[in-house]
Amino acid sequence: MKKYPIITSISYPKKGAMGKTGTWRVFKPILDQNKCVKCLQCWIYCPEATIIRKEDNSVEIDYEYCKGCGVCANVCPTKAITMVREGEEK
Amino acid sequence: MAIKDLPLEEHYIPGSAACPGCPASMALRMVFKAIGKKMIMVVPACCTSVIESLHPYTSFDIPLLNIAFEAAAAASSGVAAALETMGRDDITVVAWAGDGGTYDIGLQALSGAFERGTNFIYICYNNQIYSNTGIQRSGATPYAAWTTTTVGGKTEFRKEMGEIVQAHHIPYVAQTSIGYPEDVYRKVKKAKEIKGPKYIEILAPCPPGWRFDMSKTAEMGKLAVETGAWALYEVENDKITFNGKSKLILEGKMKRKPVEDWLKLQGRFRHLFVPERDEKRLKEIEDHIDMLWRRYRSWVGIEK
């Protein structure tokens, strides 16, 4: 990345600028790939961009940064995503 | 516009300082997708100056300028003028302000920039409160809503920013809601292609400010439109068109849901239902929305 020779408070883009935000999570979204119809609703609504869209339109959740808001589980038309309390997942 | 056609590119980097379920980050993702990396964003004091995270890092992979509360439109005018002088017409200038910085504090600079015909997009993400500073009332707060400065419920109705901006007769004015990300994407994309001042307002239901569960952000954005408390429309060169569910409501093809459906999900309207129903204020809200829709119908020439 190009750094600018200016002495001022310039911030540079970085993944996890506020640390690993996955630690904020109380409930963890668990995706059931068998129920997923690849509609991408979760991908478009995710506020944190932690739902990763793949080439074939299937999705994956980035647990390192997912804040566990549950928007994805709420918008999922087939209820393929369920919110499970952290540490109680099977 | 189908969801599958939206670009994969992502300039919102995970690990930001936004609250979980933040509507502003949802909207930002759509704006970044629609405009791409060739933009300069001007952000006054608002939630986004927190969401972009702390120095020396940022979560936005685009050039961004932070500026004082009232100066979003004024600073954008400066950036647009500099780009014009340099002959760079491939870069879009976007002012991104909250409702406090638009309805109240930034209104004068905004009006000035529209009057001068500055070539930029002004996007207001409207969460109907000053949420960054801890939920104070703003000019966008609806009637009877609780905030920390209107404890028994606000006693005034919100102002219609869309109509104030339309009075400037600029090339493009639009209202949209984060419940419909494709609509947000389409409108921002359209505004990008138009020269001159553009104004887009995005309704952003704020979970901590409106007192609802953080998983319901999208649902609240949709319900606001379905109950008629918010309308999706766009105005191109003074010609108004309503979109999506608002179009159906306007033409009478869909009956709008009672506004109560939207109110009772929000903790900020709890005093209207508990300990007993406040029929008087509920009716006032319903009547106000009816009045609003009568006015919308008169704009497009449907009298009912």
Coordinates of C-alpha atoms in Angstrom, one line a residue:
Chain A
M1 CA 0.0 0.0 0.0
K2 CA 1.2 3.5 -0.8
K3 CA 2.0 5.5 2.3
Y4 CA 1.8 9.3 2.0
P5 CA 4.6 11.5 3.2
I6 CA 2.3 13.8 5.1
I7 CA 2.6 14.2 8.8
T8 CA -1.0 14.2 9.8
S9 CA -3.5 11.7 11.2
I10 CA -4.0 9.5 8.1
S11 CA -5.5 6.1 8.9
Y12 CA -4.8 3.2 6.6
P13 CA -7.2 0.3 5.8
K14 CA -6.7 -2.8 7.8
K15 CA -8.8 -5.9 8.4
G16 CA -9.8 -6.0 12.0
A17 CA -9.2 -2.3 12.7
M18 CA -10.9 -2.7 16.1
G19 CA -9.4 -6.1 16.8
K20 CA -11.1 -9.5 16.5
T21 CA -14.7 -8.4 16.7
G22 CA -15.8 -12.0 16.8
T23 CA -15.2 -11.9 20.5
W24 CA -18.2 -9.5 20.9
R25 CA -20.5 -12.4 20.0
V26 CA -23.0 -13.9 22.4
F27 CA -24.9 -16.0 19.9
K28 CA -23.2 -17.7 17.0
P29 CA -24.9 -18.2 13.6
I30 CA -24.7 -21.8 12.4
L31 CA -25.3 -22.4 8.7
D32 CA -26.9 -25.6 7.6
Q33 CA -25.6 -26.0 4.0
N34 CA -28.3 -28.6 3.2
K35 CA -31.1 -26.1 3.8
C36 CA -29.3 -23.2 2.0
V37 CA -30.9 -22.3 -1.4
K38 CA -28.1 -19.8 -2.3
C39 CA -30.4 -16.8 -2.4
L40 CA -27.7 -14.6 -0.9
Q41 CA -30.1 -12.7 1.4
C42 CA -27.7 -13.1 4.3
W43 CA -24.7 -11.9 2.2
I44 CA -26.5 -8.7 1.2
Y45 CA -27.9 -7.8 4.6
C46 CA -24.8 -8.7 6.7
P47 CA -23.7 -5.3 8.3
E48 CA -20.2 -6.5 8.9
A49 CA -19.4 -8.1 5.5
T50 CA -18.5 -11.3 7.3
I51 CA -20.7 -13.6 5.1
I52 CA -18.3 -14.6 2.4
R53 CA -19.9 -15.2 -1.0
K54 CA -18.1 -17.8 -3.1
E55 CA -18.0 -18.3 -6.9
D56 CA -21.0 -20.7 -6.9
N57 CA -23.1 -18.4 -4.7
S58 CA -22.7 -20.6 -1.6
V59 CA -21.8 -18.7 1.5
E60 CA -19.5 -19.1 4.5
I61 CA -19.4 -17.2 7.8
D62 CA -16.2 -15.5 8.9
Y63 CA -16.3 -16.2 12.7
E64 CA -13.2 -14.2 13.4
Y65 CA -15.1 -10.9 12.8
C66 CA -18.8 -11.9 13.0
K67 CA -20.4 -9.9 15.8
G68 CA -23.4 -12.2 16.1
C69 CA -26.2 -9.7 15.5
G70 CA -28.4 -12.4 14.0
V71 CA -29.6 -10.3 11.0
C72 CA -28.7 -13.2 8.7
A73 CA -30.8 -15.7 10.7
N74 CA -33.7 -13.3 10.6
V75 CA -33.7 -12.7 6.8
C76 CA -33.0 -16.3 5.8
P77 CA -36.1 -17.5 4.0
T78 CA -35.4 -21.2 4.6
K79 CA -34.2 -20.8 8.2
A80 CA -30.9 -22.4 7.2
I81 CA -29.1 -20.2 9.8
T82 CA -29.8 -20.7 13.5
M83 CA -28.4 -18.6 16.4
V84 CA -26.8 -20.8 19.0
R85 CA -25.3 -19.6 22.3
E86 CA -21.5 -19.4 22.1
G87 CA -19.9 -22.6 23.5
E88 CA -23.1 -24.6 23.2
E89 CA -22.8 -25.5 19.6
K90 CA -22.6 -29.2 18.7
Chain B
M1 CA -32.0 -5.8 -10.0
A2 CA -31.4 -9.3 -8.6
I3 CA -29.1 -9.8 -5.6
K4 CA -26.9 -12.2 -7.7
D5 CA -26.0 -9.3 -10.0
L6 CA -24.6 -7.2 -7.3
P7 CA -20.8 -6.9 -7.5
L8 CA -18.6 -9.0 -5.3
E9 CA -16.1 -6.2 -4.6
E10 CA -16.1 -5.2 -0.9
H11 CA -14.6 -1.9 0.4
Y12 CA -16.1 -2.3 3.8
I13 CA -13.5 -4.4 5.7
P14 CA -14.7 -6.6 8.6
G15 CA -13.6 -5.7 12.1
S16 CA -15.1 -2.2 12.3
A17 CA -16.3 -0.4 15.4
A18 CA -20.0 -0.5 14.4
C19 CA -22.6 -1.9 16.8
P20 CA -23.8 -5.4 15.9
G21 CA -26.7 -5.1 13.5
C22 CA -25.8 -1.5 12.4
P23 CA -28.0 -0.2 9.5
A24 CA -25.4 2.4 8.6
S25 CA -22.8 -0.3 7.8
M26 CA -25.4 -2.2 5.7
A27 CA -26.0 1.0 3.8
L28 CA -22.3 1.8 3.5
R29 CA -21.6 -1.6 1.9
M30 CA -24.3 -0.9 -0.7
V31 CA -22.9 2.6 -1.5
F32 CA -19.4 1.2 -1.8
K33 CA -20.6 -1.6 -4.1
A34 CA -22.6 0.9 -6.3
I35 CA -19.8 3.6 -6.6
G36 CA -16.7 1.5 -6.3
K37 CA -13.3 2.7 -5.2
K38 CA -13.2 5.8 -7.4
M39 CA -14.8 8.1 -4.8
I40 CA -14.0 10.6 -2.1
M41 CA -16.3 10.4 0.8
V42 CA -16.8 13.4 3.2
V43 CA -18.0 12.4 6.6
P44 CA -19.1 15.0 9.3
A45 CA -19.5 14.1 13.0
C46 CA -22.0 11.2 13.0
C47 CA -22.0 7.4 13.8
T48 CA -19.8 6.8 10.7
S49 CA -16.9 8.7 12.2
V50 CA -17.0 5.9 14.8
I51 CA -17.7 3.0 12.4
E52 CA -14.6 3.9 10.4
S53 CA -12.6 2.9 13.5
L54 CA -9.7 4.5 15.3
H55 CA -6.4 5.9 14.1
P56 CA -4.0 4.6 12.7
Y57 CA -6.3 2.0 11.1
T58 CA -9.6 2.3 9.3
S59 CA -12.3 -0.2 8.1
F60 CA -13.1 1.6 4.9
D61 CA -11.0 0.9 1.8
I62 CA -11.7 4.2 0.2
P63 CA -10.4 7.8 0.5
L64 CA -12.3 9.6 3.2
L65 CA -12.3 13.1 4.7
N66 CA -13.5 13.8 8.2
I67 CA -14.9 17.3 8.7
A68 CA -16.8 19.3 11.3
F69 CA -20.5 18.6 12.0
E70 CA -22.1 21.4 9.9
A71 CA -19.6 21.3 7.0
A72 CA -20.3 18.1 5.0
A73 CA -21.8 19.8 2.0
A74 CA -19.4 22.7 2.2
A75 CA -16.3 20.4 2.3
S76 CA -17.8 18.4 -0.6
S77 CA -18.1 21.6 -2.6
G78 CA -14.4 22.2 -2.0
V79 CA -13.4 18.7 -3.0
A80 CA -15.6 18.8 -6.1
A81 CA -14.1 22.2 -7.1
A82 CA -10.6 20.8 -6.7
L83 CA -11.4 17.8 -8.8
E84 CA -12.9 19.9 -11.5
T85 CA -9.8 22.2 -11.6
M86 CA -7.6 19.1 -11.9
G87 CA -9.8 17.8 -14.7
R88 CA -10.7 14.6 -12.9
D89 CA -14.3 13.8 -13.8
D90 CA -13.9 10.0 -13.0
I91 CA -14.1 10.5 -9.3
T92 CA -17.5 10.7 -7.4
V93 CA -17.7 13.0 -4.4
V94 CA -20.1 11.6 -1.8
A95 CA -21.1 13.4 1.4
W96 CA -22.3 10.9 3.9
A97 CA -24.1 12.4 6.9
G98 CA -26.5 11.4 9.6
D99 CA -29.9 13.0 10.1
G100 CA -28.5 15.4 12.7
G101 CA -25.9 16.6 10.2
T102 CA -28.6 17.0 7.5
Y103 CA -31.9 18.0 9.1
D104 CA -30.5 20.3 11.8
I105 CA -26.9 21.2 11.8
G106 CA -25.8 20.8 8.2
L107 CA -28.9 22.2 6.6
Q108 CA -27.5 25.6 5.7
A109 CA -24.4 24.2 4.0
L110 CA -26.5 21.6 2.2
S111 CA -28.9 24.2 0.9
G112 CA -25.9 26.3 -0.3
A113 CA -24.3 23.5 -2.1
F114 CA -27.5 22.5 -3.9
E115 CA -28.1 26.1 -4.9
R116 CA -24.5 26.4 -6.3
G117 CA -25.1 23.2 -8.4
T118 CA -22.1 21.4 -6.9
N119 CA -21.5 18.0 -8.7
F120 CA -21.8 15.6 -5.7
I121 CA -24.1 13.0 -4.1
Y122 CA -25.3 13.9 -0.6
I123 CA -26.5 10.8 1.2
C124 CA -28.3 11.1 4.5
Y125 CA -28.6 7.9 6.5
N126 CA -31.6 8.8 8.7
N127 CA -31.8 6.9 12.0
Q128 CA -34.1 9.6 13.4
I129 CA -31.9 10.5 16.4
Y130 CA -28.5 11.7 17.3
S131 CA -27.4 8.1 18.1
N132 CA -23.6 8.8 18.1
T133 CA -23.9 11.1 21.1
G134 CA -26.4 8.9 23.0
I135 CA -29.9 9.1 21.5
Q136 CA -31.0 12.8 21.6
R137 CA -33.9 14.1 19.6
S138 CA -33.3 15.5 16.1
G139 CA -35.5 17.2 13.5
A140 CA -36.1 13.7 12.1
T141 CA -37.4 12.1 15.3
P142 CA -41.1 11.1 14.8
Y143 CA -43.9 12.2 16.9
A144 CA -44.3 10.5 20.4
A145 CA -40.9 8.8 20.1
W146 CA -38.8 8.5 23.3
T147 CA -35.3 9.8 23.3
T148 CA -33.1 10.9 26.2
T149 CA -34.2 14.5 25.7
T150 CA -37.9 13.8 25.0
V151 CA -38.7 11.4 27.9
G152 CA -42.5 11.4 27.6
G153 CA -42.3 11.2 23.8
K154 CA -41.5 14.0 21.3
T155 CA -44.3 16.5 21.1
E156 CA -43.6 17.7 17.5
F157 CA -43.9 15.9 14.2
R158 CA -40.7 15.3 12.1
K159 CA -40.0 17.6 9.2
E160 CA -40.1 16.4 5.6
M161 CA -36.5 16.7 4.4
G162 CA -37.4 15.2 1.0
E163 CA -39.7 18.1 0.4
I164 CA -37.2 20.7 1.5
V165 CA -34.6 19.3 -0.9
Q166 CA -37.2 19.0 -3.7
A167 CA -37.7 22.8 -3.3
H168 CA -34.2 23.2 -4.6
H169 CA -35.2 21.6 -7.9
I170 CA -32.0 19.6 -8.2
P171 CA -31.6 16.8 -10.8
Y172 CA -32.1 13.8 -8.5
V173 CA -33.8 13.3 -5.1
A174 CA -34.5 9.9 -3.7
Q175 CA -35.8 8.3 -0.5
T176 CA -35.0 4.7 0.3
S177 CA -34.8 2.2 3.2
I178 CA -32.2 -0.2 4.3
G179 CA -34.9 -2.9 4.3
Y180 CA -34.4 -2.9 0.5
P181 CA -30.7 -3.0 -0.2
E182 CA -31.2 -3.5 -4.0
D183 CA -33.3 -0.3 -4.0
V184 CA -30.4 1.5 -2.2
Y185 CA -27.9 0.1 -4.7
R186 CA -30.0 1.0 -7.7
K187 CA -30.6 4.6 -6.6
V188 CA -27.0 5.3 -5.7
K189 CA -25.9 3.8 -9.0
K190 CA -28.4 6.0 -10.8
A191 CA -27.3 9.1 -8.9
K192 CA -23.6 8.4 -9.9
E193 CA -24.5 8.7 -13.6
I194 CA -26.2 12.1 -13.2
K195 CA -24.3 15.4 -13.2
G196 CA -25.1 18.1 -10.6
P197 CA -26.3 17.8 -7.0
K198 CA -28.0 14.6 -6.0
Y199 CA -29.7 13.8 -2.7
I200 CA -30.5 10.3 -1.3
E201 CA -32.0 9.6 2.0
I202 CA -31.7 6.1 3.5
L203 CA -33.9 5.1 6.5
A204 CA -31.6 3.4 9.0
P205 CA -33.4 1.7 11.9
C206 CA -31.0 1.9 14.8
P207 CA -31.2 -1.1 17.3
P208 CA -29.9 0.7 20.4
G209 CA -31.6 4.0 19.5
W210 CA -35.0 2.7 18.6
R211 CA -34.8 0.0 21.3
F212 CA -35.4 -3.2 19.3
D213 CA -33.5 -6.4 19.0
M214 CA -30.3 -6.1 16.8
S215 CA -31.4 -9.0 14.5
K216 CA -34.5 -7.1 13.4
T217 CA -32.7 -4.2 11.5
A218 CA -33.8 -5.3 8.0
E219 CA -37.3 -6.2 9.2
M220 CA -37.8 -2.7 10.7
G221 CA -36.7 -1.1 7.5
K222 CA -39.2 -3.1 5.6
L223 CA -42.0 -2.6 8.1
A224 CA -41.6 1.2 8.0
V225 CA -42.3 1.1 4.3
E226 CA -45.2 -1.4 4.5
T227 CA -46.9 0.7 7.2
G228 CA -46.5 3.9 5.2
A229 CA -44.4 5.6 7.9
W230 CA -41.6 5.9 5.3
A231 CA -42.0 6.2 1.5
L232 CA -39.7 5.0 -1.3
Y233 CA -39.6 7.5 -4.1
E234 CA -37.3 9.2 -6.5
V235 CA -37.6 12.6 -8.2
E236 CA -35.8 13.1 -11.5
N237 CA -35.9 16.6 -12.9
D238 CA -39.1 17.3 -10.8
K239 CA -40.8 14.2 -12.1
I240 CA -41.7 12.0 -9.1
T241 CA -42.0 8.2 -9.2
F242 CA -42.8 5.9 -6.3
N243 CA -41.0 2.5 -6.1
G244 CA -41.6 -0.9 -4.7
K245 CA -44.2 -1.3 -1.9
S246 CA -44.8 2.5 -1.8
K247 CA -46.0 2.4 -5.4
L248 CA -48.5 -0.3 -4.6
I249 CA -49.7 1.6 -1.5
L250 CA -50.0 4.9 -3.6
E251 CA -52.0 3.2 -6.3
G252 CA -54.2 1.5 -3.8
K253 CA -53.1 -2.0 -5.0
M254 CA -51.9 -2.8 -1.5
K255 CA -53.5 -1.6 1.7
R256 CA -50.9 -0.2 4.0
K257 CA -50.5 -2.0 7.3
P258 CA -51.6 -0.2 10.5
V259 CA -48.7 1.9 11.8
E260 CA -49.1 0.1 15.2
D261 CA -47.4 -3.0 13.7
W262 CA -44.2 -0.9 13.3
L263 CA -44.6 1.1 16.6
K264 CA -45.1 -1.8 19.0
L265 CA -41.8 -3.5 18.0
Q266 CA -39.9 -0.5 19.1
G267 CA -39.0 0.3 22.7
R268 CA -39.0 4.0 22.0
F269 CA -42.8 3.9 21.5
R270 CA -43.4 1.6 24.5
H271 CA -45.2 4.3 26.5
L272 CA -47.9 4.3 23.9
F273 CA -48.9 0.7 24.8
V274 CA -47.8 0.2 28.4
P275 CA -49.3 0.4 31.0
E276 CA -52.3 1.3 28.9
R277 CA -52.9 2.2 25.3
D278 CA -52.6 5.8 24.5
E279 CA -55.4 5.9 21.9
K280 CA -55.2 9.7 21.4
R281 CA -51.5 9.7 20.3
L282 CA -51.8 6.5 18.3
K283 CA -54.7 8.0 16.3
E284 CA -52.7 11.2 15.8
I285 CA -49.8 9.2 14.3
E286 CA -52.1 7.3 12.1
D287 CA -53.9 10.5 10.9
H288 CA -50.5 12.1 10.2
I289 CA -49.5 9.3 8.0
D290 CA -52.9 9.4 6.2
M291 CA -52.3 13.1 5.6
L292 CA -48.8 12.4 4.3
W293 CA -50.2 9.9 1.8
R294 CA -52.9 12.3 0.6
R295 CA -50.1 14.7 -0.1
Y296 CA -48.1 12.1 -2.0
R297 CA -51.2 11.3 -4.1
S298 CA -51.7 14.9 -4.9
W299 CA -48.0 15.1 -6.2
V300 CA -48.6 12.3 -8.7
G301 CA -52.2 13.5 -9.5
I302 CA -54.2 10.7 -7.9
E303 CA -56.9 12.2 -5.7
K304 CA -58.5 10.1 -3.1

